[in-house]
Amino acid sequence: LNEGTRIRRTETLENMCDERARMLQDQFNVSMNHVHALAILVSTFYHGKEPPAIDQKTFGEYTERTSFERPLTSGVAYALRVPHSEREKFEKEHGWTIKKMETEDQTLAQDCDPENLDPSPIQDEYAPVILSQETVSHIVSIDMMSGKEDRENILRARASGKGVLTSPFKLLKSNHLGVVLTFAVYNAHLHQDATPEQRIKSTVGYLGASYDVPSLVEKLLHQLASKQTIVVNVYDTTNVSAAINMFGPNETDTGLLHISSLDFGDPARKHEMRCRFKQRP
Ligand code: WA2
């Protein structure tokens, strides 16, 4: 292979990879902004009105009709903060018990009808889902603090006031790795510079979106007729020595490689896109 061809090949790979990384990052950013706006919608019309001006029917319709605003998401939901002292009253009002998130082997053992889930054991506080987009209705009544990744997200979201992302994990009723984005909802107008303690105290709930990464990235890349040319992988590289492959085949080829950076807006998580040509020159 002569020098000129090699340089052109390298540039082609860089350009294709950077373009795809930018598209993915932009679409993620767009949907993140709309999830943020939904958190404000819940704050205004659920917590800001007495009685609340949003019920499941309204939330379900609104989120379904605006789903085009949230590319890459598979669904959004709202979990209410319920301290243990209010659990009984909350369960009476809603007519169901707060459920514990099931582990993976439970999912395999039984069918995953929410009716079959165990009640949540006693905790200081809970985060049961009360409103959901139809696509994730299976998480209604589940305590989101009973799942490791969801719980960590909730704690980080409410202390920071920022949108936060989980590590990739297997979402409920999905066979793929996904991530969850969470924004806390606060009861009062907080100062921009409120302390974590003030934020935690005035938290009333959590608005979250789930991203089914493989099917949604596939859809995005499909729009660019490139599948014959390059192989794309998306990695969570938060822990550099144990990067998690979120999308794409297991890497085997050791040919020409280009890495494009990806910024999903949560400084605590690192991501990158790795691209290779399918065929050797
Ligand atoms: N949403 C959808 N599928 C899931 C999931 C989730 N969390 N967790 C596991 N599988 C209501 O941060 C609050 C959404 C959590 C928000």
Coordinates of C-alpha atoms and ligand atoms in Angstrom, one line a residue:
L1 CA 0.0 0.0 0.0
N2 CA 1.5 3.3 -0.9
E3 CA 1.9 6.3 1.5
G4 CA -0.9 8.4 -0.2
T5 CA -3.5 5.6 0.0
R6 CA -2.6 4.9 3.6
I7 CA -3.1 8.6 4.6
R8 CA -6.4 8.8 2.7
R9 CA -7.6 5.6 4.4
T10 CA -6.8 6.9 7.8
E11 CA -8.5 10.2 7.1
T12 CA -11.7 8.5 5.8
L13 CA -11.9 6.4 9.0
E14 CA -11.4 9.4 11.2
N15 CA -14.0 11.4 9.4
M16 CA -16.6 8.6 9.4
C17 CA -16.0 7.9 13.1
D18 CA -16.1 11.5 14.2
E19 CA -19.3 12.1 12.3
R20 CA -21.0 9.1 13.9
A21 CA -19.8 10.1 17.4
R22 CA -21.0 13.6 16.9
M23 CA -24.4 12.5 15.7
L24 CA -24.8 10.1 18.7
Q25 CA -23.6 12.8 21.2
D26 CA -25.9 15.4 19.7
Q27 CA -29.0 13.2 19.7
F28 CA -28.2 12.2 23.3
N29 CA -27.9 15.8 24.3
V30 CA -31.2 16.7 22.6
S31 CA -33.1 14.0 24.5
M32 CA -31.3 14.9 27.7
N33 CA -32.7 18.5 27.4
H34 CA -36.2 17.2 26.9
V35 CA -36.0 14.8 29.9
H36 CA -34.9 17.9 31.9
A37 CA -37.9 19.8 30.6
L38 CA -40.2 16.9 31.7
A39 CA -38.8 17.1 35.2
I40 CA -39.9 20.8 35.2
L41 CA -43.3 19.8 33.8
V42 CA -43.8 17.4 36.7
S43 CA -42.6 20.0 39.2
T44 CA -45.0 22.6 37.8
F45 CA -48.1 20.5 37.2
Y46 CA -47.8 17.6 39.7
H47 CA -46.2 19.3 42.7
G48 CA -47.2 22.9 41.9
K49 CA -50.9 22.2 41.9
E50 CA -53.2 21.0 44.7
P51 CA -54.6 18.5 43.7
P52 CA -52.0 17.6 41.1
A53 CA -52.9 18.5 37.5
I54 CA -51.2 15.4 36.0
D55 CA -52.3 11.9 36.4
Q56 CA -51.1 8.7 34.6
K57 CA -53.4 9.2 31.7
T58 CA -52.1 12.7 31.0
F59 CA -48.5 11.8 31.6
G60 CA -48.8 8.7 29.4
E61 CA -50.4 10.6 26.5
Y62 CA -48.1 13.6 26.7
T63 CA -44.9 11.6 26.9
E64 CA -46.0 9.3 24.0
R65 CA -46.9 12.3 21.8
T66 CA -43.6 14.0 22.5
S67 CA -41.4 10.9 22.2
F68 CA -40.0 12.3 18.9
E69 CA -38.2 14.9 21.1
R70 CA -36.2 12.2 22.9
P71 CA -34.3 10.3 20.4
L72 CA -32.5 7.1 21.6
T73 CA -34.8 6.8 24.7
S74 CA -37.0 3.8 25.2
G75 CA -39.2 5.4 27.8
V76 CA -39.6 8.0 30.6
A77 CA -41.0 7.6 34.1
Y78 CA -41.5 9.6 37.3
A79 CA -40.8 8.1 40.8
L80 CA -42.1 9.9 43.9
R81 CA -39.9 10.2 47.0
V82 CA -41.8 8.5 49.9
P83 CA -40.4 8.5 53.4
H84 CA -41.1 5.3 55.4
S85 CA -43.5 7.3 57.7
E86 CA -45.8 8.0 54.7
R87 CA -45.6 4.5 53.2
E88 CA -48.9 3.3 54.5
K89 CA -50.8 6.4 53.6
F90 CA -49.2 6.4 50.1
E91 CA -50.1 2.7 49.5
K92 CA -53.7 3.2 50.6
E93 CA -54.1 6.2 48.3
H94 CA -52.6 4.4 45.3
G95 CA -54.3 1.0 46.0
W96 CA -51.0 -0.9 45.5
T97 CA -47.9 -1.8 47.6
I98 CA -44.4 -0.5 46.8
K99 CA -42.6 -3.3 45.0
K100 CA -39.0 -4.5 45.2
M101 CA -37.0 -4.6 42.0
E102 CA -36.4 -8.2 41.1
T103 CA -32.9 -9.6 40.4
E104 CA -32.0 -11.2 37.1
D105 CA -32.4 -14.8 38.3
Q106 CA -35.9 -14.0 39.6
T107 CA -36.8 -12.6 36.2
L108 CA -35.7 -15.9 34.7
A109 CA -37.5 -18.0 37.3
Q110 CA -40.9 -16.4 37.0
D111 CA -42.8 -14.4 34.5
C112 CA -42.4 -10.7 35.3
D113 CA -45.9 -9.6 36.0
P114 CA -45.6 -6.7 38.5
E115 CA -48.4 -8.4 40.5
N116 CA -45.9 -11.2 41.3
L117 CA -43.2 -8.9 42.6
D118 CA -42.4 -8.9 46.3
P119 CA -43.3 -5.9 48.4
S120 CA -40.3 -3.7 49.2
P121 CA -38.8 -4.5 52.6
I122 CA -38.7 -1.7 55.2
Q123 CA -36.4 1.2 54.2
D124 CA -35.9 4.8 55.4
E125 CA -37.4 6.0 52.1
Y126 CA -38.6 4.7 48.8
A127 CA -38.9 5.9 45.2
P128 CA -41.9 4.1 43.7
V129 CA -42.7 4.9 40.0
I130 CA -46.1 6.6 39.8
L131 CA -46.2 7.9 36.2
S132 CA -44.8 6.3 33.1
Q133 CA -44.7 6.4 29.4
E134 CA -46.6 3.3 28.1
T135 CA -43.4 1.7 26.8
V136 CA -42.1 1.3 30.4
S137 CA -45.4 0.7 32.3
H138 CA -43.8 -2.4 33.8
I139 CA -41.8 -0.3 36.2
V140 CA -44.9 1.4 37.8
S141 CA -45.0 0.7 41.6
I142 CA -41.4 -0.5 41.7
D143 CA -39.1 1.2 44.2
M144 CA -36.3 2.5 42.1
M145 CA -34.1 2.8 45.2
S146 CA -34.1 -1.1 45.4
G147 CA -32.0 -1.4 42.3
K148 CA -28.3 -0.8 42.6
E149 CA -27.8 1.3 39.5
D150 CA -31.0 3.3 39.8
R151 CA -30.4 4.0 43.5
E152 CA -26.9 5.3 42.9
N153 CA -28.3 7.6 40.1
I154 CA -31.1 8.9 42.4
L155 CA -28.6 9.8 45.2
R156 CA -26.2 11.5 42.8
A157 CA -29.0 13.3 40.9
R158 CA -30.6 14.8 44.0
A159 CA -27.3 16.0 45.6
S160 CA -26.0 17.6 42.4
G161 CA -29.1 19.0 40.6
K162 CA -27.7 17.8 37.3
G163 CA -28.7 15.0 34.9
V164 CA -26.8 11.9 35.8
L165 CA -26.1 8.6 34.0
T166 CA -25.8 5.0 35.3
S167 CA -23.1 2.6 34.1
P168 CA -24.5 0.2 31.5
F169 CA -26.7 -2.5 33.0
K170 CA -29.4 -4.9 31.9
L171 CA -32.7 -3.0 32.0
L172 CA -35.9 -4.6 33.2
K173 CA -37.7 -6.5 30.5
S174 CA -34.8 -6.0 28.1
N175 CA -32.2 -8.4 26.9
H176 CA -29.7 -5.6 26.2
L177 CA -27.4 -3.3 28.1
G178 CA -28.8 0.1 28.6
V179 CA -28.3 3.3 30.7
V180 CA -30.7 5.4 32.8
L181 CA -30.6 9.2 32.9
T182 CA -32.1 10.8 36.1
F183 CA -33.0 14.3 37.1
A184 CA -34.2 15.1 40.6
V185 CA -37.4 17.2 41.1
Y186 CA -37.3 19.7 44.0
N187 CA -40.2 21.2 45.9
A188 CA -39.1 24.8 46.0
H189 CA -37.2 27.1 43.7
L190 CA -33.6 26.4 44.8
H191 CA -30.8 28.7 44.2
Q192 CA -28.3 27.8 41.5
D193 CA -25.7 27.5 44.2
A194 CA -27.8 25.5 46.8
T195 CA -25.7 23.1 48.8
P196 CA -26.0 19.3 48.3
E197 CA -27.7 19.1 51.8
Q198 CA -30.3 21.7 50.8
R199 CA -30.9 19.9 47.6
I200 CA -31.4 16.5 49.3
K201 CA -33.8 18.0 51.8
S202 CA -36.1 19.6 49.2
T203 CA -36.1 16.6 46.8
V204 CA -39.7 15.3 46.0
G205 CA -39.1 12.9 43.2
Y206 CA -37.0 11.6 40.3
L207 CA -37.7 11.9 36.5
G208 CA -35.8 9.2 34.6
A209 CA -35.3 8.0 31.0
S210 CA -34.0 4.6 29.9
Y211 CA -31.8 4.2 26.9
D212 CA -31.8 0.8 25.2
V213 CA -28.4 1.4 23.7
P214 CA -28.0 -1.4 21.1
S215 CA -31.3 -1.1 19.4
L216 CA -31.2 2.7 19.4
V217 CA -27.6 3.1 18.3
E218 CA -28.3 0.5 15.6
K219 CA -31.2 2.7 14.4
L220 CA -29.0 5.8 14.3
L221 CA -26.2 4.2 12.4
H222 CA -28.6 2.6 10.0
Q223 CA -29.6 6.1 8.8
L224 CA -26.0 6.4 7.5
A225 CA -25.3 3.9 4.7
S226 CA -22.0 2.9 6.2
K227 CA -22.7 -0.6 7.6
Q228 CA -20.7 -2.2 4.8
T229 CA -17.7 0.0 5.4
I230 CA -16.9 0.3 9.1
V231 CA -17.5 -1.5 12.4
V232 CA -18.6 0.8 15.3
N233 CA -18.2 0.1 19.0
V234 CA -19.4 2.3 21.9
Y235 CA -17.6 1.9 25.2
D236 CA -18.1 3.1 28.8
T237 CA -14.5 3.8 29.7
T238 CA -15.2 5.3 33.2
N239 CA -13.0 2.6 34.6
V240 CA -10.2 2.6 32.0
S241 CA -8.9 -0.8 33.0
A242 CA -12.4 -2.4 32.7
A243 CA -14.1 -0.7 29.7
I244 CA -17.6 -1.9 29.1
N245 CA -18.7 -2.6 25.5
M246 CA -22.2 -1.0 25.2
F247 CA -22.6 -1.4 21.5
G248 CA -21.0 -3.4 18.7
P249 CA -19.4 -6.8 18.3
N250 CA -16.6 -8.1 20.5
E251 CA -13.3 -6.6 19.2
T252 CA -11.1 -9.1 17.5
D253 CA -9.6 -7.3 14.5
T254 CA -6.4 -5.4 15.1
G255 CA -6.4 -3.4 11.9
L256 CA -6.5 0.3 11.6
L257 CA -8.4 1.8 14.5
H258 CA -9.8 5.3 15.2
I259 CA -11.2 6.4 18.6
S260 CA -13.6 9.4 18.7
S261 CA -14.5 10.9 22.0
L262 CA -18.1 11.0 23.2
D263 CA -19.5 13.4 25.8
F264 CA -22.9 12.4 27.3
G265 CA -23.1 15.3 29.7
D266 CA -22.3 13.6 32.9
P267 CA -18.6 14.3 33.9
A268 CA -18.6 11.3 36.2
R269 CA -18.9 8.9 33.2
K270 CA -16.5 8.6 30.3
H271 CA -17.5 7.2 26.9
E272 CA -15.8 6.7 23.5
M273 CA -16.5 5.4 20.0
R274 CA -14.1 3.0 18.4
C275 CA -14.2 2.5 14.6
R276 CA -12.5 0.0 12.2
F277 CA -12.8 -0.8 8.6
K278 CA -14.6 -4.0 7.9
Q279 CA -12.1 -5.0 5.2
R280 CA -8.4 -5.0 5.1
P281 CA -7.0 -3.0 2.1
Ligands
WA2_1 N1 -36.4 2.6 33.7 C1 -36.7 1.6 32.8 N2 -36.2 0.4 32.8 C2 -35.4 0.1 33.9 C3 -35.1 1.1 34.9 C4 -35.6 2.4 34.7 N3 -35.4 3.4 35.6 N4 -34.3 0.5 35.8 C5 -34.1 -0.8 35.4 N5 -34.8 -1.0 34.2 C6 -37.9 6.6 37.2 O1 -34.4 7.6 38.0 C7 -35.8 7.5 38.1 C8 -36.0 4.6 35.6 C9 -35.7 5.4 36.9 C10 -36.4 6.7 37.0

